mmCIF file of N, CA, C and O in Angstrom:
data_model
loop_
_atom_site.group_PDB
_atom_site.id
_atom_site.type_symbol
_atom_site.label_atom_id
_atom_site.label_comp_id
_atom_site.label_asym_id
_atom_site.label_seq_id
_atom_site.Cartn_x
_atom_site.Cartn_y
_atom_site.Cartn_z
ATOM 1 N N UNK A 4 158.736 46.942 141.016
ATOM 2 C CA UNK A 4 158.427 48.339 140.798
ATOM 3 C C UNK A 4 159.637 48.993 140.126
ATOM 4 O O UNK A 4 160.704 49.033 140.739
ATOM 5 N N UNK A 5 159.539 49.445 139.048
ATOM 6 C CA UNK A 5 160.469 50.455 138.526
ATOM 7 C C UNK A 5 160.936 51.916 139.391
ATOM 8 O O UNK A 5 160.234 52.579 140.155
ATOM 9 N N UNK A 6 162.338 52.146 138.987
ATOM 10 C CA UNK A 6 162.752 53.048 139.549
ATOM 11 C C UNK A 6 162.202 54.179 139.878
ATOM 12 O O UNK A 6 162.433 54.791 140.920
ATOM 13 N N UNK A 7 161.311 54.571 138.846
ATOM 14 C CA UNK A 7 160.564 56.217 138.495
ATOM 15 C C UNK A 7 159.510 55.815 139.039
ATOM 16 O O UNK A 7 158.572 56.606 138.935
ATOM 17 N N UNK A 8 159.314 54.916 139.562
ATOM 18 C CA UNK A 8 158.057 54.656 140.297
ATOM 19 C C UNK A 8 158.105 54.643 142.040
ATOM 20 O O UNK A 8 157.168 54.899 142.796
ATOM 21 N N UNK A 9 159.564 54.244 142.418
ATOM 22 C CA UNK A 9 160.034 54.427 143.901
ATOM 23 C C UNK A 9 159.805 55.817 144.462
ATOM 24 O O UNK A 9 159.984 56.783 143.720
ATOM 25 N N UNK A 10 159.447 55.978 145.640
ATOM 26 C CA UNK A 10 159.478 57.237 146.390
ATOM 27 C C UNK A 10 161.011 57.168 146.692
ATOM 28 O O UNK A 10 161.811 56.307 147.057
ATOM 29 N N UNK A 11 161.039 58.945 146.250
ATOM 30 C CA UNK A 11 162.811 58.871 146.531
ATOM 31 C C UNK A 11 162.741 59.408 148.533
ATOM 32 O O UNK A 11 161.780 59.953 149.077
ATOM 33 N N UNK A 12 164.103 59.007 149.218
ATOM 34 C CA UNK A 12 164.647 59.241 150.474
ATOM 35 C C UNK A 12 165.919 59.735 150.314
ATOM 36 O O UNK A 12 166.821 59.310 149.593
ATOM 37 N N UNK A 13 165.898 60.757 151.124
ATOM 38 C CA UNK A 13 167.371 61.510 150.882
ATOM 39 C C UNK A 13 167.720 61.498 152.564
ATOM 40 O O UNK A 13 166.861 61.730 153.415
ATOM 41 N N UNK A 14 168.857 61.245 152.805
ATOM 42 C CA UNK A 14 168.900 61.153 154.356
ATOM 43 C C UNK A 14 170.520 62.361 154.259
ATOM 44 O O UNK A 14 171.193 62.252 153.234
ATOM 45 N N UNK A 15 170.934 63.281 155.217
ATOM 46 C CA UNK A 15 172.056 64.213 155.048
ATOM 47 C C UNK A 15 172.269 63.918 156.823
ATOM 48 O O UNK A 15 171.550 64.117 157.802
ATOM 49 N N UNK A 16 174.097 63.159 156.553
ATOM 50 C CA UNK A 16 174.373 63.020 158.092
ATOM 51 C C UNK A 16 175.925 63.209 157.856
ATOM 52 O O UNK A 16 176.680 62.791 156.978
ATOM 53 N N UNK A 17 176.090 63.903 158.839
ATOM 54 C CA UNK A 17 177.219 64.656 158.863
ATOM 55 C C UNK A 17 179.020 63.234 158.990
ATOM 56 O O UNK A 17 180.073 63.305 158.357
ATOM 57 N N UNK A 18 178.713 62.502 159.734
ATOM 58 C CA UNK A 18 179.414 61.196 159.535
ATOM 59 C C UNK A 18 178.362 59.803 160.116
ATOM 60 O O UNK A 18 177.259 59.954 160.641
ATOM 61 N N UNK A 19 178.872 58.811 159.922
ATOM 62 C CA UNK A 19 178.616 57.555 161.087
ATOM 63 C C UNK A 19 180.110 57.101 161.590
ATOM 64 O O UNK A 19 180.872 56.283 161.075
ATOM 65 N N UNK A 20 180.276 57.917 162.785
ATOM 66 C CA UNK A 20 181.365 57.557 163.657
ATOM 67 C C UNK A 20 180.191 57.014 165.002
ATOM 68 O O UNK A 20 179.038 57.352 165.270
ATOM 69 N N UNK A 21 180.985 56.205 165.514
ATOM 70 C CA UNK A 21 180.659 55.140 166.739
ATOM 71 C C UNK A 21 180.060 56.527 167.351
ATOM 72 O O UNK A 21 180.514 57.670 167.407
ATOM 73 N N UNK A 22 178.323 55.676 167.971
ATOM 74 C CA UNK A 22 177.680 56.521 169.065
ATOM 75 C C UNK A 22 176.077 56.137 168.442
ATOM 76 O O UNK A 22 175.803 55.503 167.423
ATOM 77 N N UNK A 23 175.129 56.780 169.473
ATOM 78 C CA UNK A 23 174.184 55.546 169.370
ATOM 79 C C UNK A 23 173.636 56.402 167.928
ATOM 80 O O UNK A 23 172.777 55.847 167.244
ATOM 81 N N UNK A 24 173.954 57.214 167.677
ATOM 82 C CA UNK A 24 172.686 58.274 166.085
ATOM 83 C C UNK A 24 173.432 57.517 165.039
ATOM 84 O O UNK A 24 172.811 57.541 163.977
ATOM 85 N N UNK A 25 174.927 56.631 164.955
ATOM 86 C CA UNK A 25 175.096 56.139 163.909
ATOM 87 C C UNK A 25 174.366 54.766 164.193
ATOM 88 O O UNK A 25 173.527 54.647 163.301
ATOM 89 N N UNK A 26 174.329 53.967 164.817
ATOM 90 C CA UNK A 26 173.848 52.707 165.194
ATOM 91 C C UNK A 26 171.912 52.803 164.749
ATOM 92 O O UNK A 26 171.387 52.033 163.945
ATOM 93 N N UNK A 27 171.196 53.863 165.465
ATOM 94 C CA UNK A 27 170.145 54.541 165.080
ATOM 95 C C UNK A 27 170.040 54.297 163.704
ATOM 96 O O UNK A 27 169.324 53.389 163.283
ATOM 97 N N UNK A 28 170.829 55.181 162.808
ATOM 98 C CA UNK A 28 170.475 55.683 161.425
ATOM 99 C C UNK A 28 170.984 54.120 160.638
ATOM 100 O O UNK A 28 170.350 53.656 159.690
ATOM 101 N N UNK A 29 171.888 53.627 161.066
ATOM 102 C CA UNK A 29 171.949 51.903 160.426
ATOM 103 C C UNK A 29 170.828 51.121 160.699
ATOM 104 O O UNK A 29 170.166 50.469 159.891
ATOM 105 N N UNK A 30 170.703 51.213 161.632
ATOM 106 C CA UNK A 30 168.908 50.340 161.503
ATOM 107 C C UNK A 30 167.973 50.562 160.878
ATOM 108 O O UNK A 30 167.434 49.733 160.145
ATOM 109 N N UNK A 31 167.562 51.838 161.061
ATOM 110 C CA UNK A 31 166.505 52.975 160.138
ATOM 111 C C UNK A 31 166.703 52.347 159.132
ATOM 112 O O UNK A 31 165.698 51.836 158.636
ATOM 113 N N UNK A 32 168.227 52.089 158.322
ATOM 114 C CA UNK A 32 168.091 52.043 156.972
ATOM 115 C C UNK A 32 167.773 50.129 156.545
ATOM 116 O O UNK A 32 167.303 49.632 155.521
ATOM 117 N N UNK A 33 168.229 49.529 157.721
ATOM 118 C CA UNK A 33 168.065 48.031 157.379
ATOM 119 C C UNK A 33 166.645 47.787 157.296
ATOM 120 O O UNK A 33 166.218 46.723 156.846
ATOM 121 N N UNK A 34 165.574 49.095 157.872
ATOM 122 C CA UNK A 34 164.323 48.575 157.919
ATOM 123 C C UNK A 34 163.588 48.958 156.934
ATOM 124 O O UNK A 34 162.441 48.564 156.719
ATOM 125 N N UNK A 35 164.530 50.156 155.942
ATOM 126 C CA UNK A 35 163.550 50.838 154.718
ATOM 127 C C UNK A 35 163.202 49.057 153.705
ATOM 128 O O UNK A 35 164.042 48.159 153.655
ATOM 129 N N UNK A 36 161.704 48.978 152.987
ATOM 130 C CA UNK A 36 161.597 49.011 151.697
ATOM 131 C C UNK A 36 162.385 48.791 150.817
ATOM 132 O O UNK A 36 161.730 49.632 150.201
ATOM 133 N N UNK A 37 163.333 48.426 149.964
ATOM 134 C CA UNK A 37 164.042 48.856 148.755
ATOM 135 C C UNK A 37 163.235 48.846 147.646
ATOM 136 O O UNK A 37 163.648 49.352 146.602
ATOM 137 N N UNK A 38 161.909 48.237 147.726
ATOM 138 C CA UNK A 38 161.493 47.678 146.643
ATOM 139 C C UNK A 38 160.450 48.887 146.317
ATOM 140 O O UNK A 38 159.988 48.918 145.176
ATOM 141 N N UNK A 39 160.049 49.894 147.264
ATOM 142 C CA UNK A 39 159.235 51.013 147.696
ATOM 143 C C UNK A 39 159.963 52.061 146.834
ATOM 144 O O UNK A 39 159.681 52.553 145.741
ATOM 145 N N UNK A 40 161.214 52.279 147.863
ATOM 146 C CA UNK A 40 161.732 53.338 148.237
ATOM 147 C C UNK A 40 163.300 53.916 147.603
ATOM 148 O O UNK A 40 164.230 53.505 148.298
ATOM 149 N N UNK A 41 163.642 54.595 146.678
ATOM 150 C CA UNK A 41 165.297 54.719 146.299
ATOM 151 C C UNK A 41 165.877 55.862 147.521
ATOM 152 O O UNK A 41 165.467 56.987 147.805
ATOM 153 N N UNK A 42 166.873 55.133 148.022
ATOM 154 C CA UNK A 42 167.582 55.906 149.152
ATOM 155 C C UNK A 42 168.506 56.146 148.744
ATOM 156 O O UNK A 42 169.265 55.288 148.294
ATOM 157 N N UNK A 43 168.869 57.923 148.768
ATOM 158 C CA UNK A 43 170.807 58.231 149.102
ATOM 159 C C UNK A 43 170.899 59.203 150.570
ATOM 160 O O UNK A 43 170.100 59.964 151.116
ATOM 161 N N UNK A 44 171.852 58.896 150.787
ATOM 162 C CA UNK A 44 172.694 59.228 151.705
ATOM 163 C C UNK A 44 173.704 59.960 151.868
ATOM 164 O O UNK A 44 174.762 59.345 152.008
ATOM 165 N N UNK A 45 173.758 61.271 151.905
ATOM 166 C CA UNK A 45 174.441 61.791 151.801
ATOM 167 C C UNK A 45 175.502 62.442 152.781
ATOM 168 O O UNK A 45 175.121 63.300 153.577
ATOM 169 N N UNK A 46 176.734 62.074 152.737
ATOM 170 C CA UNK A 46 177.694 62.032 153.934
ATOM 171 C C UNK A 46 178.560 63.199 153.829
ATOM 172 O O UNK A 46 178.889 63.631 152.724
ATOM 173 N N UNK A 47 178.981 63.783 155.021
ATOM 174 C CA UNK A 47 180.276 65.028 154.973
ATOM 175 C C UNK A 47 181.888 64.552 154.935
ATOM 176 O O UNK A 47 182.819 64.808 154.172
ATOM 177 N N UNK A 48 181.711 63.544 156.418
ATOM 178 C CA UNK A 48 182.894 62.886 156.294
ATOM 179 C C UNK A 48 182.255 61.568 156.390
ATOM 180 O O UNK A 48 181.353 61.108 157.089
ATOM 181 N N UNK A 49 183.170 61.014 155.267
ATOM 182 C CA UNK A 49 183.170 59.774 155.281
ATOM 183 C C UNK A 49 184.148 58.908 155.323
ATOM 184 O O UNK A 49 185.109 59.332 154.681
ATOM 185 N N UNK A 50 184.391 57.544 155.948
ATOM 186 C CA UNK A 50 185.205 56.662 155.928
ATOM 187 C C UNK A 50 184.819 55.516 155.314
ATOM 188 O O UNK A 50 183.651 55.351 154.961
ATOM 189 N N UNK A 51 186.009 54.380 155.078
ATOM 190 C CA UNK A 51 185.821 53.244 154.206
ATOM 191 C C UNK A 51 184.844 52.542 155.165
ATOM 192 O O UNK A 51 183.785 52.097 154.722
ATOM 193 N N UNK A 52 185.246 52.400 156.783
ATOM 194 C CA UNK A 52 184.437 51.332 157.700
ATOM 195 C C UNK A 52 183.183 51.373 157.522
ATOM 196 O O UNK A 52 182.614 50.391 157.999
ATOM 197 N N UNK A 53 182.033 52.659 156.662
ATOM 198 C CA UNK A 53 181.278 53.151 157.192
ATOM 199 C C UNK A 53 180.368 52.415 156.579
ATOM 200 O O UNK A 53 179.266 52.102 157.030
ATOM 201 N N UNK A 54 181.011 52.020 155.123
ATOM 202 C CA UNK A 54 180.634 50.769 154.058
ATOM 203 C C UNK A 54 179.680 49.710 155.027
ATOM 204 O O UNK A 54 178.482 49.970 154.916
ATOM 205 N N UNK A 55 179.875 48.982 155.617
ATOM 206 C CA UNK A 55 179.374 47.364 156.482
ATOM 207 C C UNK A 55 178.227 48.198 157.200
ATOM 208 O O UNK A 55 177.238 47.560 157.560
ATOM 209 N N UNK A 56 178.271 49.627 157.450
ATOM 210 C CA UNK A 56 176.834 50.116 158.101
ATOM 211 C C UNK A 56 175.249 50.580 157.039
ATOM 212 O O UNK A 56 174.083 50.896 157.275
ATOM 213 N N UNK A 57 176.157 50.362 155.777
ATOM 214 C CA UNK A 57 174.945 50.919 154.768
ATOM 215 C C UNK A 57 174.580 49.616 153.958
ATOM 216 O O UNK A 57 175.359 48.778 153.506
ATOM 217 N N UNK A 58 172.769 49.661 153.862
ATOM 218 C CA UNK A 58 172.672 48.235 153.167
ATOM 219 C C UNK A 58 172.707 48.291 151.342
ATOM 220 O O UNK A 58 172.213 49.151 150.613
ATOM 221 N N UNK A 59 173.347 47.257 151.027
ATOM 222 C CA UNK A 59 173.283 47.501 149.415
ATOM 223 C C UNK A 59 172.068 48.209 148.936
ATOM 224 O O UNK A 59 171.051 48.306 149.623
ATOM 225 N N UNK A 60 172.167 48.587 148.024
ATOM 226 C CA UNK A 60 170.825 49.200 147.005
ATOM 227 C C UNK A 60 171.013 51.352 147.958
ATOM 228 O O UNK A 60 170.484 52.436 147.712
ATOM 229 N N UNK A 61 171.718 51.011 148.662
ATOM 230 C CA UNK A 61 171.848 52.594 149.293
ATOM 231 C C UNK A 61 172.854 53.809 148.325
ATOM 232 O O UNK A 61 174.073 53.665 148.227
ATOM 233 N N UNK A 62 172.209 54.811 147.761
ATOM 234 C CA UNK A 62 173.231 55.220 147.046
ATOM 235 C C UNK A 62 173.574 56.367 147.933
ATOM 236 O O UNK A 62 172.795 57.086 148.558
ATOM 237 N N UNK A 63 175.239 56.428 147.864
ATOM 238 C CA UNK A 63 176.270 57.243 148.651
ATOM 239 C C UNK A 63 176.901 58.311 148.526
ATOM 240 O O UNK A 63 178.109 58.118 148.384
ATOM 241 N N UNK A 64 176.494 59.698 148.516
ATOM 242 C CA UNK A 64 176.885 60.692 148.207
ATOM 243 C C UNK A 64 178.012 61.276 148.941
ATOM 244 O O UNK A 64 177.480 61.787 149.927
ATOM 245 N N UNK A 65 179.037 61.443 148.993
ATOM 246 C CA UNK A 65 180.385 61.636 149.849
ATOM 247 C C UNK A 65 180.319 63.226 149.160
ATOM 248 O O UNK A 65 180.197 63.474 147.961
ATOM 249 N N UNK A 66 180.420 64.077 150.124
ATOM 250 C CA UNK A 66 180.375 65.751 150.323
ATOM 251 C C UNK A 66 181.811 66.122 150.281
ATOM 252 O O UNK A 66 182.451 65.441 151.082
ATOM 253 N N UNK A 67 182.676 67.135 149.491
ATOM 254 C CA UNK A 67 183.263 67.438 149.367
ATOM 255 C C UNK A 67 183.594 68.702 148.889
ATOM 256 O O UNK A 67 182.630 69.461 148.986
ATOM 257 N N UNK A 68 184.664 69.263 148.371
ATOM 258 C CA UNK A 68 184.762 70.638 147.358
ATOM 259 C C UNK A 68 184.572 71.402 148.316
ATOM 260 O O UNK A 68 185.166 71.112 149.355
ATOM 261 N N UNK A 69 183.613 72.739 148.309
ATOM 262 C CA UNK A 69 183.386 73.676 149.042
ATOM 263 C C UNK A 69 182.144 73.374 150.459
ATOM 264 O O UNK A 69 182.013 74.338 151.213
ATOM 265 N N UNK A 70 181.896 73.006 150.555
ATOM 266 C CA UNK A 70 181.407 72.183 151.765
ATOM 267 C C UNK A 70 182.587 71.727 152.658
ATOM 268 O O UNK A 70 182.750 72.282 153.745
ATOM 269 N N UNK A 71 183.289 70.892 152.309
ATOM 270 C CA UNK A 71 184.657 70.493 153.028
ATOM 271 C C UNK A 71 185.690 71.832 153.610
ATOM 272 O O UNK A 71 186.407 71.732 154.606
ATOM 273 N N UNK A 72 185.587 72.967 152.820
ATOM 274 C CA UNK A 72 186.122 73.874 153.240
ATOM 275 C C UNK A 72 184.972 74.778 154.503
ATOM 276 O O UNK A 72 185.496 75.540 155.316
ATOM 277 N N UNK A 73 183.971 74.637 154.504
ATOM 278 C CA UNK A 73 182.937 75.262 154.760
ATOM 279 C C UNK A 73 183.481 74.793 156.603
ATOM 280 O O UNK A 73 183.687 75.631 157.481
ATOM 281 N N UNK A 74 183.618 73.139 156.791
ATOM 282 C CA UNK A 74 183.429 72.693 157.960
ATOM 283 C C UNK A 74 185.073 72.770 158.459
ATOM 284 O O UNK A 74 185.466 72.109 159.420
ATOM 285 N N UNK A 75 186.065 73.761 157.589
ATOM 286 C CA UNK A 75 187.627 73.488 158.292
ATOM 287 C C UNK A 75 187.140 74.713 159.345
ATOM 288 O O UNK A 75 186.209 75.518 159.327
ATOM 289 N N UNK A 76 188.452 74.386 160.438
ATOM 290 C CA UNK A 76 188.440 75.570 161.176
ATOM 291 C C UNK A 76 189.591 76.157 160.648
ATOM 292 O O UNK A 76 190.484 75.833 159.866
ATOM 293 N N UNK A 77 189.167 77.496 161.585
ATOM 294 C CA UNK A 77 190.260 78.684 161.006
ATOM 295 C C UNK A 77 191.766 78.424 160.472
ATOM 296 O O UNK A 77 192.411 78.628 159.443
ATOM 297 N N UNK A 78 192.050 77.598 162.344
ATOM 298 C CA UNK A 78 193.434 76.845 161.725
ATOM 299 C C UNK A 78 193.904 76.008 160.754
ATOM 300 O O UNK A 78 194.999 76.038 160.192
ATOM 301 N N UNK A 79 192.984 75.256 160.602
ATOM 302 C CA UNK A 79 192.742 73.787 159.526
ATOM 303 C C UNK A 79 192.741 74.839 158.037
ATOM 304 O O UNK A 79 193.184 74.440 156.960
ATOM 305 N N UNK A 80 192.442 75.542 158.147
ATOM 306 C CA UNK A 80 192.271 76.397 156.883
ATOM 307 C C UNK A 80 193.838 77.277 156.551
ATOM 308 O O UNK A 80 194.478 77.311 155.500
ATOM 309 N N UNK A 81 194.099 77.867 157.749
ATOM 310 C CA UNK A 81 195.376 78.307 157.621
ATOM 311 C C UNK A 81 196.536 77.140 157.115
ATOM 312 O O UNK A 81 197.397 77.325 156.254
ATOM 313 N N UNK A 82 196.306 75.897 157.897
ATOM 314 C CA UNK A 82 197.413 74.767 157.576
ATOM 315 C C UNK A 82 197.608 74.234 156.438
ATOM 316 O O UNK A 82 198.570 73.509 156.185
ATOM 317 N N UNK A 83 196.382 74.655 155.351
ATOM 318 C CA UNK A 83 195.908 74.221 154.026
ATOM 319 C C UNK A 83 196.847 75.185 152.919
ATOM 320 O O UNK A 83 197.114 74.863 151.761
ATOM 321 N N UNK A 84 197.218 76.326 153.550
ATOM 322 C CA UNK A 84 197.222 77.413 152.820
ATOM 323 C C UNK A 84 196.548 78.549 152.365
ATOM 324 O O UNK A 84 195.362 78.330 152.118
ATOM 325 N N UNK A 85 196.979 79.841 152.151
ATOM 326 C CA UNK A 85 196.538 81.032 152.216
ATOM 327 C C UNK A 85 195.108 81.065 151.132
ATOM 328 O O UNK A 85 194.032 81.661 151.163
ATOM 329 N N UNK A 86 195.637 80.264 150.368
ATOM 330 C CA UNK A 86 194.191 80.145 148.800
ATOM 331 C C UNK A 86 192.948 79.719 149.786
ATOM 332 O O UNK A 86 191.952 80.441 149.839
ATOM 333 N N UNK A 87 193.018 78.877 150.331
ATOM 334 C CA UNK A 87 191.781 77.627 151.318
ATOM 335 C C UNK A 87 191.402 78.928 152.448
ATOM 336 O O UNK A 87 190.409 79.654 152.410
ATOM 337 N N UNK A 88 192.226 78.947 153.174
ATOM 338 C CA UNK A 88 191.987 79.988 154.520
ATOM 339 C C UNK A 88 191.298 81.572 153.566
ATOM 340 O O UNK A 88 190.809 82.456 154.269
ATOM 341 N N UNK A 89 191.324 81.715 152.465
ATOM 342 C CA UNK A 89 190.927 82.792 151.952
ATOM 343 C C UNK A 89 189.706 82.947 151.654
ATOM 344 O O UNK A 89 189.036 83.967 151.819
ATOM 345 N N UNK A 90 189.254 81.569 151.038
ATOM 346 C CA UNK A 90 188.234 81.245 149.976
ATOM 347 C C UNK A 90 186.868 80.857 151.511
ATOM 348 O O UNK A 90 185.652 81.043 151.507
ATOM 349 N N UNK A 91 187.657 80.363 152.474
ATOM 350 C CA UNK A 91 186.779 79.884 153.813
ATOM 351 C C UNK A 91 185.928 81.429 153.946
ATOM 352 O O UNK A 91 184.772 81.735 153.653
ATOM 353 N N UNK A 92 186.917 82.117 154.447
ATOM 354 C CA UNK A 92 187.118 83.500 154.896
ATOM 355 C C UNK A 92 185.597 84.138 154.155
ATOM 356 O O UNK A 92 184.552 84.600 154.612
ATOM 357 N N UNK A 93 186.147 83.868 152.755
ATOM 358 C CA UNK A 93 185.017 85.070 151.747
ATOM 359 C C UNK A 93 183.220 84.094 151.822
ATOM 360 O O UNK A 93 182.121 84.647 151.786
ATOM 361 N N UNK A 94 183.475 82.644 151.924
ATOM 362 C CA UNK A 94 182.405 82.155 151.749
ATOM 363 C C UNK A 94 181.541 82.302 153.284
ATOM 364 O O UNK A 94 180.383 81.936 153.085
ATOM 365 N N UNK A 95 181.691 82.607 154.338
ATOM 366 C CA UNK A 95 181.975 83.241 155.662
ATOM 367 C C UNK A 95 180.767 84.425 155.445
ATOM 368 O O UNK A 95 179.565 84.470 155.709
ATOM 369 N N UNK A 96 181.656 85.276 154.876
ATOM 370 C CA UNK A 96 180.946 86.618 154.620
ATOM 371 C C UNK A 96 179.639 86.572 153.711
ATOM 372 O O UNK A 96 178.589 87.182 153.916
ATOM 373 N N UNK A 97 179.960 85.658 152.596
ATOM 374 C CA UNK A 97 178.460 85.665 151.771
ATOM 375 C C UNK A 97 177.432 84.765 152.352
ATOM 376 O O UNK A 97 176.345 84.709 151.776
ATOM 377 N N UNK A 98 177.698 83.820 153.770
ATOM 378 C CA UNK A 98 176.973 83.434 154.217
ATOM 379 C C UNK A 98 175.869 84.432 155.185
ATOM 380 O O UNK A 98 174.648 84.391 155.337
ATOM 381 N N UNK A 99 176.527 84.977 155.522
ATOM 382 C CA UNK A 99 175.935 86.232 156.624
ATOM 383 C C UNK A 99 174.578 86.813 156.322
ATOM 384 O O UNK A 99 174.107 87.689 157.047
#
């Protein structure tokens, strides 16, 4: 089956750190289709280990930029500097 012909899967998980929803969502994915189905995955934090939990043919979207600022805390934002702790601050308010 050609690509444009796969049903696309978008899966959005915040990490796979040890606990049973990462163990969960690794199986889920060992049991999709590939031949069906094009899967990405789209991660907040991600690590290198997290690689051996996703099966080839999985494409990997690693979240960053303003999202990454979105999930600092106040302090984490302050420790970044006044630009980061600012930009948190204003995106804050236009969330409201």
């Amino acid at each position: 089956m050609a690509n444009s012909d796969k049903k696309r899967l978008l899966f959005v998980i915040d990490s796979l750190r040890n606990g049973g929803i990462a163990q969960s969502f690794s199986q889920l994915l060992k049991e999709i289709d590939y031949t069906l189905f094009e899967v990405t995955v789209v991660i907040f934090h991600w690590e290198e280990s997290y690689a051996r939990l996703i099966p080839n043919g999985v494409r990997i979207e690693r979240v960053g930029g303003l999202i990454s600022l979105m999930n600092a805390t106040g302090s984490e934002s302050r420790k970044k500097g006044l630009l980061h702790f600012l930009i948190k601050k204003a995106m804050a308010v236009l969330c409201l």
